[in-house]
Amino acid sequence: MFLEFLRGFFETLPRPSFAGHQNRRAGHLRRAALLAAFLVLTRPVRGDDPYFVTYSHHMEEPGNLEVGFNPSFAKPKGGNSFLGTLTEYEYGTRAWWTTEFYLEGAAVRNEGSAFTGYRIENRIRPLAGSHWINPVFYFEFEDINAANKSLKEVVGFDSQSDLAEPVSEARQEKERELELKLILGSDFKGWNLSENFVAERNLTHEPWEFGYAVGASRPLALEASPEECTFCRENFRVGLEMYGGLGDAHHFTARGTSHYLAPMVSWELPGGVTLRLSPGFGLTPHSVRTVLRVGVSYEIQDFGRKVRKLLH
Amino acid sequence: MKTSIRWVLKILMVLTFTSGFIYGAAPNHSDHFSNVPSSMLAKANPYSGHPQAVLAGKKLFDHHCSACHGRGAEGSGRAPSLKGDVIQYTAPGAILWFLKKGDLKHSMPAWSQLPEPTLWQIVTYLKTLP
């Protein structure tokens, strides 16, 4: 499984164009080297929200790039255990506008691994100031295939049987989709409360499908300690999120689809890396019983300016 | 397919214009502290003068603010200096209020995700700057 994990991971890393005519291993090595260079040459800062599915109204700081790697592990009924990987690159285009790019892969036991698509998304915070409820508009285009197992959102009548389809067949099935989200977020006495309403539409056919995600989280301490520390309480955040499908434009319902409840914890290491862990539990027979998600993210400050300097 | 795309483009255009309008109406750079609600102006800093809070505030400043405002808050190409009269003569509650909301139009992030005690620690540190 470890090898499958690595394969799933590398499937999600960007493929440099010069690797096109090289053999596969050389391509993988280059991608690993690129990633290592990225991590070594940059100065990190800390991340914040612990959620895996729910979005809050917090935007990426302008000019910063956050790189995240989020594998999720599960076993659908009637299918093989899998590892869905999601690599994300989140950039603060402006203080009120965040752009994010995702690369996804899947590794399935006894079936092999596949690149399962990409997404590009923009989030806009339309109101200046801080309010009781802060809205953010989210627009996403995704070009993925049915072998995708990142479980980034649940919509319509999504079911664990979709995840049990053999990779070789599922990857032939293209899914070009448009996804809109209304994100509402509030911060109160250290708590963050976030609610997302999701509408997704396959561009070639099928009606709009709907889903939701809600989350609450809080750091273990609201005050910072005076010294740099690894295990102090302020570095840990705990939270709970719930997400699921709401049927489609023909039949708006919370029945006959998947719903999950997932507690989570995040840990900000002094080096600037944030680790997150979340066991998710399926609440309906359509949901996978348990989904284990892990996240590692790293924020690179002033990325935009560094790149512009490099190019000059 | 085409109608969906057209719809999304329409929504995007409306949003872009309305956000431009709202941000356009945001106060001028130098005016950060002119509309502070009186309830915030009256708020006292519970950490005022606490040496431990100054240290914690410095640590938080290094993590969250120094990349833009400079290691010692002297300012950089990205953001102004926080040393000097503006911060010294502004009520602590007004600084807290500004930090929570930021100035998104002018690239100052909103820090409402940091809990209020943490923000007060930062304000305590800012007040010690020469």
Short mmCIF file of C-alpha atoms in Angstrom, two decimals:
data_model
loop_
_atom_site.label_atom_id
_atom_site.label_comp_id
_atom_site.label_asym_id
_atom_site.label_seq_id
_atom_site.Cartn_x
_atom_site.Cartn_y
_atom_site.Cartn_z
CA MET A 1 0.00 0.00 0.00
CA PHE A 2 2.91 2.34 0.72
CA LEU A 3 4.08 2.05 -2.90
CA GLU A 4 0.55 2.74 -4.11
CA PHE A 5 0.46 5.76 -1.82
CA LEU A 6 3.67 7.08 -3.38
CA ARG A 7 2.37 6.42 -6.87
CA GLY A 8 -0.91 8.18 -6.12
CA PHE A 9 1.09 11.11 -4.75
CA PHE A 10 3.35 11.44 -7.77
CA GLU A 11 0.38 11.19 -10.11
CA THR A 12 -0.84 14.46 -8.63
CA LEU A 13 2.39 16.40 -8.95
CA PRO A 14 2.78 18.70 -11.96
CA ARG A 15 4.42 17.16 -14.99
CA PRO A 16 7.18 19.40 -16.29
CA SER A 17 7.06 19.56 -20.07
CA PHE A 18 10.67 18.42 -20.43
CA ALA A 19 9.71 15.09 -18.88
CA GLY A 20 7.44 14.27 -21.82
CA HIS A 21 9.94 12.21 -23.79
CA GLN A 22 11.89 10.87 -20.82
CA ASN A 23 11.11 7.59 -19.21
CA ARG A 24 8.61 7.46 -16.35
CA ARG A 25 11.15 7.09 -13.57
CA ALA A 26 13.17 10.12 -14.66
CA GLY A 27 9.92 12.10 -14.77
CA HIS A 28 9.10 11.04 -11.22
CA LEU A 29 12.58 11.90 -9.99
CA ARG A 30 12.37 15.36 -11.53
CA ARG A 31 8.99 15.95 -9.96
CA ALA A 32 10.37 14.86 -6.58
CA ALA A 33 13.38 17.16 -7.05
CA LEU A 34 11.10 20.06 -7.96
CA LEU A 35 9.07 19.48 -4.84
CA ALA A 36 12.18 19.22 -2.66
CA ALA A 37 13.61 22.43 -4.14
CA PHE A 38 10.30 24.14 -3.53
CA LEU A 39 10.30 23.13 0.13
CA VAL A 40 13.96 23.91 0.80
CA LEU A 41 14.26 27.24 -1.00
CA THR A 42 11.29 28.92 0.55
CA ARG A 43 10.60 30.43 3.96
CA PRO A 44 7.40 29.15 5.46
CA VAL A 45 4.75 30.70 7.68
CA ARG A 46 1.74 29.16 9.34
CA GLY A 47 -1.56 28.04 7.91
CA ASP A 48 -4.92 28.21 9.68
CA ASP A 49 -8.23 26.43 9.00
CA PRO A 50 -8.29 22.74 9.87
CA TYR A 51 -11.17 21.75 7.55
CA PHE A 52 -10.83 19.32 4.65
CA VAL A 53 -14.15 19.91 2.89
CA THR A 54 -15.64 23.08 4.36
CA TYR A 55 -14.34 26.47 3.22
CA SER A 56 -14.20 29.40 5.59
CA HIS A 57 -14.22 33.08 4.61
CA HIS A 58 -10.50 33.41 5.38
CA MET A 59 -8.58 34.34 2.26
CA GLU A 60 -4.98 33.56 1.37
CA GLU A 61 -2.72 36.53 2.11
CA PRO A 62 -1.96 38.50 -1.04
CA GLY A 63 1.16 37.24 -2.84
CA ASN A 64 1.45 34.07 -0.71
CA LEU A 65 1.23 30.54 -2.07
CA GLU A 66 0.10 27.65 0.08
CA VAL A 67 0.99 24.19 -1.14
CA GLY A 68 -0.99 21.37 0.39
CA PHE A 69 -1.05 17.62 0.00
CA ASN A 70 -4.18 15.86 1.20
CA PRO A 71 -4.51 12.12 0.83
CA SER A 72 -7.74 10.38 1.86
CA PHE A 73 -7.96 6.72 2.52
CA ALA A 74 -11.14 4.63 2.43
CA LYS A 75 -12.69 1.33 1.40
CA PRO A 76 -16.06 1.44 -0.34
CA LYS A 77 -18.44 -1.50 -0.01
CA GLY A 78 -17.91 -3.91 -2.90
CA GLY A 79 -14.69 -2.21 -4.00
CA ASN A 80 -11.00 -2.14 -3.17
CA SER A 81 -9.44 0.16 -0.62
CA PHE A 82 -8.13 3.34 -2.20
CA LEU A 83 -6.08 6.39 -1.64
CA GLY A 84 -7.34 9.56 -3.27
CA THR A 85 -4.78 12.35 -3.40
CA LEU A 86 -5.33 16.05 -3.77
CA THR A 87 -2.42 18.45 -4.20
CA GLU A 88 -3.41 22.08 -3.90
CA TYR A 89 -1.77 25.36 -4.79
CA GLU A 90 -3.58 28.28 -3.22
CA TYR A 91 -2.52 31.78 -4.20
CA GLY A 92 -3.56 35.13 -2.77
CA THR A 93 -4.22 37.08 -5.97
CA ARG A 94 -5.54 40.02 -3.93
CA ALA A 95 -6.49 40.29 -0.26
CA TRP A 96 -10.14 39.79 -1.36
CA TRP A 97 -9.49 37.25 -4.12
CA THR A 98 -7.93 33.79 -3.77
CA THR A 99 -7.13 31.49 -6.70
CA GLU A 100 -6.57 27.80 -6.24
CA PHE A 101 -5.39 25.00 -8.50
CA TYR A 102 -5.79 21.33 -7.65
CA LEU A 103 -4.21 18.18 -9.11
CA GLU A 104 -5.74 14.86 -8.23
CA GLY A 105 -4.76 11.21 -8.36
CA ALA A 106 -5.95 7.87 -7.08
CA ALA A 107 -4.23 4.62 -6.13
CA VAL A 108 -6.47 1.58 -5.73
CA ARG A 109 -5.34 -1.69 -4.22
CA ASN A 110 -4.85 -4.37 -6.91
CA GLU A 111 -5.92 -1.94 -9.63
CA GLY A 112 -3.06 0.53 -9.92
CA SER A 113 -2.99 4.30 -9.95
CA ALA A 114 -4.28 7.06 -12.20
CA PHE A 115 -4.17 10.81 -12.64
CA THR A 116 -7.78 11.78 -12.08
CA GLY A 117 -7.93 15.40 -13.12
CA TYR A 118 -7.53 19.02 -12.14
CA ARG A 119 -9.63 21.89 -10.87
CA ILE A 120 -9.21 25.62 -10.91
CA GLU A 121 -11.15 27.81 -8.56
CA ASN A 122 -11.53 31.48 -7.62
CA ARG A 123 -12.94 32.79 -4.36
CA ILE A 124 -14.06 36.38 -3.98
CA ARG A 125 -14.92 38.14 -0.75
CA PRO A 126 -17.35 40.83 -1.90
CA LEU A 127 -17.73 42.85 1.31
CA ALA A 128 -15.00 44.96 2.86
CA GLY A 129 -14.86 44.90 6.65
CA SER A 130 -15.55 42.17 9.16
CA HIS A 131 -19.18 41.19 9.78
CA TRP A 132 -21.14 38.72 11.85
CA ILE A 133 -21.52 36.63 8.70
CA ASN A 134 -18.97 37.11 5.94
CA PRO A 135 -19.97 35.85 2.48
CA VAL A 136 -17.50 34.53 -0.11
CA PHE A 137 -18.39 33.48 -3.68
CA TYR A 138 -16.63 30.45 -5.09
CA PHE A 139 -16.39 29.52 -8.79
CA GLU A 140 -14.72 26.35 -9.93
CA PHE A 141 -14.11 24.58 -13.21
CA GLU A 142 -13.13 20.96 -12.93
CA ASP A 143 -11.89 18.52 -15.55
CA ILE A 144 -11.77 15.21 -13.76
CA ASN A 145 -12.69 11.61 -14.52
CA ALA A 146 -14.94 9.20 -12.67
CA ALA A 147 -11.92 7.47 -11.08
CA ASN A 148 -11.48 10.59 -8.94
CA LYS A 149 -11.47 9.72 -5.26
CA SER A 150 -10.41 12.93 -3.59
CA LEU A 151 -13.87 13.27 -1.95
CA LYS A 152 -13.39 17.01 -2.10
CA GLU A 153 -17.12 17.54 -1.98
CA VAL A 154 -20.28 15.48 -1.87
CA VAL A 155 -23.18 16.53 -4.11
CA GLY A 156 -26.36 15.16 -5.68
CA PHE A 157 -26.84 11.48 -4.98
CA ASP A 158 -23.12 10.63 -4.60
CA SER A 159 -22.74 7.14 -3.27
CA GLN A 160 -20.00 4.74 -2.28
CA SER A 161 -20.84 2.60 -5.32
CA ASP A 162 -19.37 5.42 -7.50
CA LEU A 163 -16.10 4.93 -5.66
CA ALA A 164 -16.12 1.16 -6.15
CA GLU A 165 -16.07 1.35 -9.97
CA PRO A 166 -12.83 -0.19 -11.38
CA VAL A 167 -10.21 2.47 -12.15
CA SER A 168 -9.58 1.23 -15.70
CA GLU A 169 -13.23 1.87 -16.66
CA ALA A 170 -13.90 4.91 -14.51
CA ARG A 171 -10.93 6.88 -15.84
CA GLN A 172 -12.44 6.80 -19.37
CA GLU A 173 -15.49 8.67 -18.11
CA LYS A 174 -14.75 12.41 -18.37
CA GLU A 175 -16.48 14.84 -16.06
CA ARG A 176 -16.20 18.51 -16.97
CA GLU A 177 -18.05 20.38 -14.30
CA LEU A 178 -18.82 23.80 -13.04
CA GLU A 179 -19.12 24.25 -9.32
CA LEU A 180 -20.44 27.25 -7.43
CA LYS A 181 -20.34 27.68 -3.68
CA LEU A 182 -21.76 30.22 -1.35
CA ILE A 183 -19.44 30.32 1.64
CA LEU A 184 -20.56 31.99 4.85
CA GLY A 185 -18.11 32.39 7.71
CA SER A 186 -18.09 33.89 11.19
CA ASP A 187 -15.40 34.26 13.83
CA PHE A 188 -16.56 34.59 17.41
CA LYS A 189 -14.62 34.19 20.67
CA GLY A 190 -11.95 32.06 18.98
CA TRP A 191 -14.50 29.88 17.20
CA ASN A 192 -14.85 29.75 13.46
CA LEU A 193 -18.23 28.73 12.08
CA SER A 194 -18.50 28.11 8.35
CA GLU A 195 -21.40 27.10 6.16
CA ASN A 196 -21.13 26.21 2.47
CA PHE A 197 -23.89 25.67 -0.03
CA VAL A 198 -22.69 23.84 -3.15
CA ALA A 199 -24.21 23.72 -6.66
CA GLU A 200 -22.47 21.63 -9.32
CA ARG A 201 -23.29 20.99 -12.93
CA ASN A 202 -21.81 18.63 -15.47
CA LEU A 203 -21.31 20.80 -18.56
CA THR A 204 -22.52 18.25 -21.06
CA HIS A 205 -25.62 16.85 -19.43
CA GLU A 206 -27.40 16.24 -16.13
CA PRO A 207 -29.15 18.80 -13.92
CA TRP A 208 -27.59 20.98 -11.23
CA GLU A 209 -26.62 18.92 -8.20
CA PHE A 210 -26.51 20.32 -4.69
CA GLY A 211 -24.58 19.70 -1.52
CA TYR A 212 -23.59 21.33 1.75
CA ALA A 213 -20.71 21.46 4.21
CA VAL A 214 -20.67 23.02 7.67
CA GLY A 215 -17.81 23.24 10.11
CA ALA A 216 -16.82 24.62 13.48
CA SER A 217 -13.31 24.87 14.88
CA ARG A 218 -11.31 26.53 17.63
CA PRO A 219 -7.68 26.64 18.77
CA LEU A 220 -7.00 24.90 22.09
CA ALA A 221 -5.70 28.18 23.54
CA LEU A 222 -6.74 31.72 22.65
CA GLU A 223 -3.58 33.35 23.96
CA ALA A 224 -0.13 32.87 22.46
CA SER A 225 2.75 31.86 24.70
CA PRO A 226 5.75 34.21 24.78
CA GLU A 227 8.27 31.71 23.43
CA GLU A 228 8.47 29.61 20.25
CA CYS A 229 7.04 26.20 21.09
CA THR A 230 6.08 22.98 19.36
CA PHE A 231 3.55 21.41 21.68
CA CYS A 232 1.86 24.45 23.20
CA ARG A 233 -1.93 24.47 23.02
CA GLU A 234 -2.24 27.46 20.71
CA ASN A 235 -0.64 25.38 17.92
CA PHE A 236 -3.50 22.88 17.95
CA ARG A 237 -6.96 23.46 16.52
CA VAL A 238 -9.84 21.06 16.90
CA GLY A 239 -13.00 21.03 14.90
CA LEU A 240 -15.89 19.12 13.45
CA GLU A 241 -17.32 19.21 9.96
CA MET A 242 -20.38 17.67 8.38
CA TYR A 243 -20.98 17.45 4.65
CA GLY A 244 -23.26 15.67 2.24
CA GLY A 245 -25.46 15.71 -0.85
CA LEU A 246 -28.78 17.48 -1.29
CA GLY A 247 -30.09 15.83 -4.44
CA ASP A 248 -30.49 17.68 -7.71
CA ALA A 249 -32.65 20.24 -9.48
CA HIS A 250 -35.34 17.58 -10.13
CA HIS A 251 -35.36 16.26 -6.63
CA PHE A 252 -33.95 18.40 -3.83
CA THR A 253 -33.51 16.04 -0.90
CA ALA A 254 -31.04 14.92 1.75
CA ARG A 255 -32.16 11.29 1.33
CA GLY A 256 -30.59 8.61 -0.85
CA THR A 257 -27.17 10.25 -0.80
CA SER A 258 -24.01 10.36 1.33
CA HIS A 259 -23.46 12.35 4.51
CA TYR A 260 -20.35 12.42 6.65
CA LEU A 261 -19.41 13.66 10.09
CA ALA A 262 -15.71 14.26 10.65
CA PRO A 263 -13.85 15.50 13.72
CA MET A 264 -10.41 16.92 13.00
CA VAL A 265 -7.28 18.25 14.58
CA SER A 266 -4.59 20.44 13.09
CA TRP A 267 -1.11 21.11 14.41
CA GLU A 268 1.03 24.04 13.35
CA LEU A 269 4.69 23.17 13.66
CA PRO A 270 7.15 25.99 14.40
CA GLY A 271 8.87 25.38 11.02
CA GLY A 272 5.69 26.56 9.30
CA VAL A 273 4.29 23.21 8.25
CA THR A 274 0.71 22.43 9.28
CA LEU A 275 -0.39 18.83 9.77
CA ARG A 276 -4.05 17.85 9.82
CA LEU A 277 -5.82 14.62 10.58
CA SER A 278 -9.50 13.76 10.29
CA PRO A 279 -11.33 10.46 10.55
CA GLY A 280 -14.71 10.87 8.82
CA PHE A 281 -17.71 8.66 9.48
CA GLY A 282 -20.41 7.86 6.92
CA LEU A 283 -23.89 8.54 8.30
CA THR A 284 -26.01 6.79 5.66
CA PRO A 285 -25.80 3.43 3.86
CA HIS A 286 -24.74 5.37 0.73
CA SER A 287 -21.66 6.78 2.45
CA VAL A 288 -18.33 5.01 2.83
CA ARG A 289 -18.11 3.81 6.40
CA THR A 290 -14.90 5.64 7.32
CA VAL A 291 -12.66 8.02 5.44
CA LEU A 292 -9.31 8.89 6.91
CA ARG A 293 -7.88 12.18 5.71
CA VAL A 294 -4.42 13.53 6.29
CA GLY A 295 -3.15 16.96 5.26
CA VAL A 296 0.28 18.54 5.09
CA SER A 297 0.51 22.15 4.03
CA TYR A 298 3.19 24.73 3.68
CA GLU A 299 2.85 28.43 3.04
CA ILE A 300 5.36 30.36 0.96
CA GLN A 301 5.38 34.07 1.63
CA ASP A 302 5.54 36.65 -1.12
CA PHE A 303 5.65 33.95 -3.78
CA GLY A 304 4.38 36.26 -6.53
CA ARG A 305 7.24 38.73 -6.05
CA LYS A 306 9.86 35.94 -5.82
CA VAL A 307 8.70 34.52 -9.15
CA ARG A 308 8.68 37.96 -10.79
CA LYS A 309 12.25 38.55 -9.52
CA LEU A 310 13.37 35.18 -10.92
CA LEU A 311 11.95 36.04 -14.32
CA HIS A 312 13.70 39.41 -14.54
CA MET B 1 -23.73 23.72 -21.70
CA LYS B 2 -23.64 27.12 -23.33
CA THR B 3 -26.40 28.54 -21.15
CA SER B 4 -24.57 27.44 -17.98
CA ILE B 5 -21.36 29.12 -19.08
CA ARG B 6 -23.23 32.26 -20.08
CA TRP B 7 -24.93 32.34 -16.69
CA VAL B 8 -21.67 31.95 -14.80
CA LEU B 9 -20.04 34.67 -16.89
CA LYS B 10 -22.95 36.97 -16.12
CA ILE B 11 -22.72 36.26 -12.38
CA LEU B 12 -18.95 36.77 -12.47
CA MET B 13 -19.30 40.10 -14.22
CA VAL B 14 -21.91 41.36 -11.79
CA LEU B 15 -19.77 40.27 -8.84
CA THR B 16 -16.61 41.81 -10.21
CA PHE B 17 -18.34 45.13 -10.71
CA THR B 18 -20.12 45.09 -7.36
CA SER B 19 -16.95 44.13 -5.45
CA GLY B 20 -15.07 46.86 -7.31
CA PHE B 21 -17.79 49.27 -6.24
CA ILE B 22 -17.74 48.19 -2.60
CA TYR B 23 -13.94 48.24 -2.40
CA GLY B 24 -13.92 51.50 -4.30
CA ALA B 25 -16.08 52.95 -1.54
CA ALA B 26 -13.63 51.79 1.13
CA PRO B 27 -11.88 54.60 2.99
CA ASN B 28 -8.69 56.17 1.80
CA HIS B 29 -5.30 54.71 2.91
CA SER B 30 -4.65 57.33 5.55
CA ASP B 31 -8.16 57.01 6.92
CA HIS B 32 -7.92 53.61 8.58
CA PHE B 33 -9.04 54.77 11.97
CA SER B 34 -11.61 57.40 11.09
CA ASN B 35 -14.79 55.27 11.27
CA VAL B 36 -14.04 53.29 14.41
CA PRO B 37 -17.25 52.45 16.30
CA SER B 38 -17.30 54.16 19.71
CA SER B 39 -17.71 50.80 21.48
CA MET B 40 -14.33 49.74 20.04
CA LEU B 41 -12.68 53.08 20.82
CA ALA B 42 -13.64 52.65 24.47
CA LYS B 43 -12.25 49.10 24.75
CA ALA B 44 -9.27 48.81 27.08
CA ASN B 45 -6.39 46.49 26.25
CA PRO B 46 -6.43 43.78 28.96
CA TYR B 47 -2.72 43.09 28.33
CA SER B 48 -1.51 46.67 28.36
CA GLY B 49 2.07 46.81 29.65
CA HIS B 50 2.34 43.04 30.38
CA PRO B 51 5.93 42.06 29.47
CA GLN B 52 4.85 38.48 28.61
CA ALA B 53 2.21 39.82 26.22
CA VAL B 54 4.84 42.01 24.52
CA LEU B 55 6.99 38.91 23.91
CA ALA B 56 4.00 36.90 22.64
CA GLY B 57 2.97 39.85 20.47
CA LYS B 58 6.47 40.06 18.98
CA LYS B 59 6.39 36.34 18.18
CA LEU B 60 2.97 36.68 16.53
CA PHE B 61 4.13 39.73 14.62
CA ASP B 62 7.14 37.78 13.29
CA HIS B 63 4.86 34.97 12.13
CA HIS B 64 2.00 36.92 10.62
CA CYS B 65 3.02 40.47 9.87
CA SER B 66 6.77 40.83 9.36
CA ALA B 67 6.79 39.55 5.77
CA CYS B 68 4.89 42.69 4.75
CA HIS B 69 5.67 45.23 7.49
CA GLY B 70 9.34 44.25 7.98
CA ARG B 71 11.07 42.36 10.83
CA GLY B 72 11.10 45.36 13.14
CA ALA B 73 7.87 46.88 11.70
CA GLU B 74 9.98 49.44 9.81
CA GLY B 75 7.90 48.86 6.65
CA SER B 76 8.81 47.31 3.28
CA GLY B 77 7.84 47.62 -0.35
CA ARG B 78 4.67 45.72 0.52
CA ALA B 79 3.36 47.62 3.53
CA PRO B 80 3.93 50.81 5.57
CA SER B 81 5.99 51.19 8.73
CA LEU B 82 4.07 50.70 11.98
CA LYS B 83 6.55 52.75 13.96
CA GLY B 84 5.74 56.29 14.96
CA ASP B 85 2.81 58.52 15.73
CA VAL B 86 -0.11 56.78 14.00
CA ILE B 87 0.09 53.63 16.12
CA GLN B 88 1.22 55.44 19.28
CA TYR B 89 -1.67 57.94 19.26
CA THR B 90 -4.40 55.57 18.06
CA ALA B 91 -6.63 53.99 20.72
CA PRO B 92 -5.76 50.28 21.25
CA GLY B 93 -9.42 49.34 20.55
CA ALA B 94 -9.24 51.13 17.22
CA ILE B 95 -6.14 49.14 16.20
CA LEU B 96 -7.88 45.91 17.23
CA TRP B 97 -10.94 46.86 15.17
CA PHE B 98 -8.75 47.62 12.13
CA LEU B 99 -6.79 44.35 12.45
CA LYS B 100 -10.02 42.31 12.49
CA LYS B 101 -11.31 43.86 9.29
CA GLY B 102 -8.07 44.70 7.43
CA ASP B 103 -8.10 46.87 4.34
CA LEU B 104 -8.70 44.27 1.66
CA LYS B 105 -8.74 46.79 -1.15
CA HIS B 106 -5.21 47.93 -0.26
CA SER B 107 -3.70 44.46 0.41
CA MET B 108 -3.93 44.47 4.18
CA PRO B 109 -5.47 41.09 5.14
CA ALA B 110 -8.27 40.74 7.71
CA TRP B 111 -7.08 38.95 10.88
CA SER B 112 -10.42 37.92 12.34
CA GLN B 113 -9.25 34.29 12.35
CA LEU B 114 -6.83 35.16 15.17
CA PRO B 115 -8.65 35.04 18.53
CA GLU B 116 -9.17 38.39 20.26
CA PRO B 117 -6.64 37.76 23.10
CA THR B 118 -4.00 37.01 20.43
CA LEU B 119 -4.84 40.25 18.61
CA TRP B 120 -4.56 42.19 21.88
CA GLN B 121 -1.09 40.67 22.36
CA ILE B 122 -0.11 42.00 18.93
CA VAL B 123 -1.54 45.44 19.79
CA THR B 124 0.47 45.38 23.05
CA TYR B 125 3.65 44.76 21.07
CA LEU B 126 2.82 47.45 18.48
CA LYS B 127 2.43 49.97 21.30
CA THR B 128 6.03 49.31 22.44
CA LEU B 129 7.46 50.22 19.03
CA PRO B 130 9.49 53.46 19.13
#
